[in-house]
Amino acid sequence: MSYQPLERRKVYEQIAEQLLGQIAGRRLKPGDVLPPERELTESFGVGRSSIREALRMLESQGVITAANGGAFVVSEPVGPLNSSLRLLFSLDERAGMTDLFELRRILECEAAGLAAERRSQCHLEEMDVSVTDMAAALADPHGSERFIDADLRFHLAVSEATANRLVLHTMQAVRELIRRALLTIVLIPNSPESAVIEHRAIRAAIAAGDPARAREEMRAHLARVQSDVERGATDG
């Protein structure tokens, strides 16, 4: 057997690993500001270039985000997943809308079923507010962004009602990908109106505590949306 020579680990990678350990160990929590660059330089006993490279590495992974004054804050848990999915979707030329909607069916149909079993009144109220905002946005000639925001909030409310944190984090991570898809369908006649009706049907099934019906209503909604997205892409 032959082995490749071991490479000496880069200093900035070790710094990034230790900072990540602080975050994973909850000694640095989401929203916390990282120590300033000068303090990190003194603590690790390294040059500023190594600190900056470590911070850039963590920022590119979505673990930290830049704040005012050159500081960095710890991202919410969904940050790294969100960043990775966006990058994957942009780099993988074989990943398209069909893949996105297949993922949505896998994730959201089961989420609707779980929501029917586990939802609380506050989840139903959030769904109601979202649908009301969707309907109100239809009357606004410039309400496309408002409509999409409300649409996404509805689906996040369903995910949150599952009481499964990973389902919610995954849904939050694909939110921007879904937003891009929805931009095409708000211009298709009757598509937004159909979405309002379908969201109400999903909400009713969840409120009734009917998992099978909730899954089916979500499946029918996603199938119709995918069809409109594909039609919009063809027309466009």
Coordinates of C-alpha atoms in Angstrom, one line a residue:
M1 CA 0.0 0.0 0.0
S2 CA 1.1 3.6 -0.7
Y3 CA 0.1 6.7 1.1
Q4 CA 0.1 10.3 0.0
P5 CA 2.2 12.7 2.1
L6 CA 0.1 14.5 4.7
E7 CA -0.4 18.2 4.1
R8 CA 0.1 20.7 6.8
R9 CA -3.3 22.2 7.7
K10 CA -3.6 25.9 6.9
V11 CA -3.8 28.3 9.9
Y12 CA -7.0 30.0 8.7
E13 CA -8.7 26.6 8.5
Q14 CA -7.8 25.8 12.1
I15 CA -9.1 29.2 13.2
A16 CA -12.4 28.7 11.3
E17 CA -12.7 25.3 12.9
Q18 CA -12.3 26.7 16.4
L19 CA -14.8 29.5 15.8
L20 CA -17.2 27.0 14.4
G21 CA -16.7 24.9 17.5
Q22 CA -17.6 28.0 19.6
I23 CA -20.8 28.4 17.6
A24 CA -21.7 24.7 17.7
G25 CA -21.2 24.6 21.4
R26 CA -23.6 27.6 21.7
R27 CA -20.9 29.8 23.3
L28 CA -21.5 32.0 20.3
K29 CA -25.3 32.1 19.5
P30 CA -27.2 33.4 16.5
G31 CA -27.1 37.2 16.5
D32 CA -24.0 37.4 18.7
V33 CA -21.3 39.7 17.4
L34 CA -17.9 38.0 16.9
P35 CA -14.9 39.5 18.7
P36 CA -13.2 42.3 16.6
E37 CA -10.4 41.3 14.2
R38 CA -7.7 42.8 16.4
E39 CA -8.9 40.8 19.4
L40 CA -9.0 37.6 17.4
T41 CA -5.5 38.3 16.1
E42 CA -4.2 38.5 19.7
S43 CA -6.2 35.6 21.0
F44 CA -5.0 33.2 18.3
G45 CA -1.5 34.7 18.1
V46 CA -1.6 34.9 14.3
G47 CA -1.5 37.6 11.6
R48 CA -4.6 39.5 10.5
S49 CA -4.5 37.9 7.1
S50 CA -5.2 34.5 8.7
I51 CA -8.1 35.9 10.7
R52 CA -9.6 37.6 7.6
E53 CA -9.3 34.4 5.6
A54 CA -11.0 32.4 8.3
L55 CA -13.8 34.9 8.5
R56 CA -14.3 34.9 4.8
M57 CA -14.4 31.2 4.8
L58 CA -17.2 31.1 7.5
E59 CA -19.1 33.9 5.7
S60 CA -19.0 32.0 2.4
Q61 CA -20.5 29.0 4.2
G62 CA -23.3 31.2 5.6
V63 CA -22.2 30.6 9.2
I64 CA -21.6 34.3 9.9
T65 CA -22.8 37.4 8.1
A66 CA -21.3 40.9 7.8
A67 CA -22.8 43.7 9.9
N68 CA -22.2 47.4 10.2
G69 CA -18.7 48.7 10.9
G70 CA -17.0 45.6 9.5
A71 CA -18.2 43.3 12.3
F72 CA -19.6 39.8 11.8
V73 CA -22.5 38.2 13.6
V74 CA -23.5 34.6 13.9
S75 CA -26.2 33.5 11.4
E76 CA -29.4 31.7 12.3
P77 CA -29.1 27.9 12.0
V78 CA -30.7 27.9 8.5
G79 CA -27.9 30.3 7.1
P80 CA -25.4 27.6 6.1
L81 CA -28.1 25.4 4.6
N82 CA -29.6 28.3 2.7
S83 CA -26.2 29.3 1.3
S84 CA -25.3 25.8 0.3
L85 CA -28.6 25.1 -1.5
R86 CA -28.4 28.4 -3.4
L87 CA -24.9 27.6 -4.5
L88 CA -25.7 24.1 -5.4
F89 CA -28.7 25.1 -7.5
S90 CA -26.6 27.7 -9.3
L91 CA -23.6 25.5 -10.0
D92 CA -25.4 22.2 -10.9
E93 CA -26.7 22.8 -14.4
R94 CA -28.8 19.6 -14.2
A95 CA -30.8 21.0 -11.2
G96 CA -33.9 22.7 -12.5
M97 CA -37.4 23.6 -11.7
T98 CA -38.5 20.0 -12.0
D99 CA -36.1 19.0 -9.2
L100 CA -37.2 21.9 -7.1
F101 CA -40.9 21.0 -7.3
E102 CA -40.1 17.3 -6.7
L103 CA -38.3 18.4 -3.6
R104 CA -41.3 20.5 -2.6
R105 CA -43.6 17.5 -3.0
I106 CA -41.4 15.3 -0.9
L107 CA -41.1 17.9 1.8
E108 CA -44.3 19.9 1.8
C109 CA -46.9 17.2 1.3
E110 CA -45.7 15.3 4.3
A111 CA -45.3 18.6 6.2
A112 CA -49.0 19.3 5.5
G113 CA -49.9 15.9 6.9
L114 CA -47.9 16.4 10.1
A115 CA -49.3 19.9 10.5
A116 CA -52.8 18.5 10.5
E117 CA -51.8 16.3 13.5
R118 CA -49.7 18.8 15.4
R119 CA -50.8 22.4 14.6
S120 CA -51.8 24.8 17.2
Q121 CA -54.2 27.8 17.0
C122 CA -51.3 30.2 16.5
H123 CA -50.2 28.3 13.4
L124 CA -53.8 28.4 11.9
E125 CA -53.9 32.2 12.7
E126 CA -50.6 32.7 10.8
M127 CA -52.0 30.8 7.8
D128 CA -55.1 33.0 7.9
V129 CA -53.1 36.2 8.0
S130 CA -51.0 35.0 5.1
V131 CA -54.0 34.1 2.9
T132 CA -55.7 37.4 3.8
D133 CA -52.5 39.3 2.7
M134 CA -52.4 37.2 -0.5
A135 CA -56.0 38.2 -1.3
A136 CA -55.4 41.8 -0.5
A137 CA -52.3 41.9 -2.7
L138 CA -54.5 40.9 -5.7
A139 CA -56.3 44.2 -5.6
D140 CA -53.0 46.1 -5.7
P141 CA -51.6 46.6 -9.3
H142 CA -48.1 46.7 -7.7
G143 CA -48.7 43.9 -5.2
S144 CA -46.7 41.1 -6.8
E145 CA -43.9 41.2 -4.1
R146 CA -46.5 41.4 -1.3
F147 CA -48.4 38.4 -2.8
I148 CA -45.2 36.3 -3.0
D149 CA -44.1 37.2 0.5
A150 CA -47.5 36.2 1.9
D151 CA -47.5 33.0 -0.1
L152 CA -44.1 32.0 1.3
R153 CA -45.2 32.9 4.8
F154 CA -48.1 30.5 4.5
H155 CA -45.8 27.6 3.5
L156 CA -43.4 28.4 6.4
A157 CA -46.4 28.4 8.8
V158 CA -47.3 24.9 7.6
S159 CA -43.7 23.8 8.1
E160 CA -43.5 25.3 11.5
A161 CA -46.8 23.6 12.5
T162 CA -45.0 20.2 12.0
A163 CA -43.0 20.9 15.2
N164 CA -40.0 19.5 13.3
R165 CA -37.2 22.0 13.3
L166 CA -35.3 20.3 10.4
V167 CA -38.4 20.5 8.2
L168 CA -38.7 24.2 9.0
H169 CA -35.0 24.9 8.4
T170 CA -35.1 23.1 5.0
M171 CA -38.2 25.0 4.0
Q172 CA -36.5 28.3 5.0
A173 CA -33.4 27.3 3.0
V174 CA -35.3 26.8 -0.3
R175 CA -37.5 29.9 0.2
E176 CA -35.4 32.1 -2.2
L177 CA -35.4 29.4 -4.8
I178 CA -39.2 29.1 -4.6
R179 CA -39.5 32.9 -4.7
R180 CA -37.8 33.0 -8.1
A181 CA -40.2 30.4 -9.4
L182 CA -43.2 32.4 -8.1
L183 CA -42.1 35.5 -9.9
T184 CA -43.1 34.0 -13.2
I185 CA -46.6 32.9 -12.1
V186 CA -47.9 36.1 -10.6
L187 CA -48.2 37.4 -14.1
I188 CA -50.2 34.4 -15.4
P189 CA -54.0 35.1 -15.5
N190 CA -55.9 33.4 -12.7
S191 CA -52.8 31.7 -11.3
P192 CA -52.6 33.9 -8.1
E193 CA -56.4 33.7 -7.6
S194 CA -56.1 29.9 -7.8
A195 CA -53.3 30.0 -5.2
V196 CA -55.6 31.8 -2.7
I197 CA -58.3 29.2 -3.1
E198 CA -55.8 26.3 -2.8
H199 CA -54.2 27.8 0.3
R200 CA -57.6 28.1 1.9
A201 CA -58.3 24.4 1.1
I202 CA -54.9 23.3 2.6
R203 CA -55.6 25.4 5.7
A204 CA -59.1 23.9 6.1
A205 CA -57.7 20.3 5.9
I206 CA -55.0 21.1 8.5
A207 CA -57.6 22.8 10.8
A208 CA -59.9 19.7 10.5
G209 CA -57.0 17.5 11.6
D210 CA -57.2 15.4 8.4
P211 CA -53.6 14.4 7.4
A212 CA -54.6 12.5 4.2
R213 CA -56.7 15.4 2.9
A214 CA -54.0 17.9 3.8
R215 CA -51.4 16.0 1.9
E216 CA -53.6 15.7 -1.1
E217 CA -54.6 19.4 -1.1
M218 CA -50.9 20.3 -0.9
R219 CA -50.0 17.9 -3.7
A220 CA -52.7 19.3 -6.0
H221 CA -51.6 22.9 -5.3
L222 CA -47.9 22.1 -6.0
A223 CA -48.8 20.3 -9.2
R224 CA -50.9 23.3 -10.5
V225 CA -48.1 25.7 -9.5
Q226 CA -45.5 23.7 -11.3
S227 CA -47.6 23.5 -14.4
D228 CA -48.0 27.3 -14.3
V229 CA -44.3 27.9 -13.8
E230 CA -43.5 25.7 -16.8
R231 CA -46.1 27.5 -18.9
G232 CA -44.8 30.8 -17.8
A233 CA -41.2 29.8 -18.7
T234 CA -42.4 28.6 -22.2
D235 CA -44.4 31.8 -22.8
G236 CA -41.6 34.0 -21.6

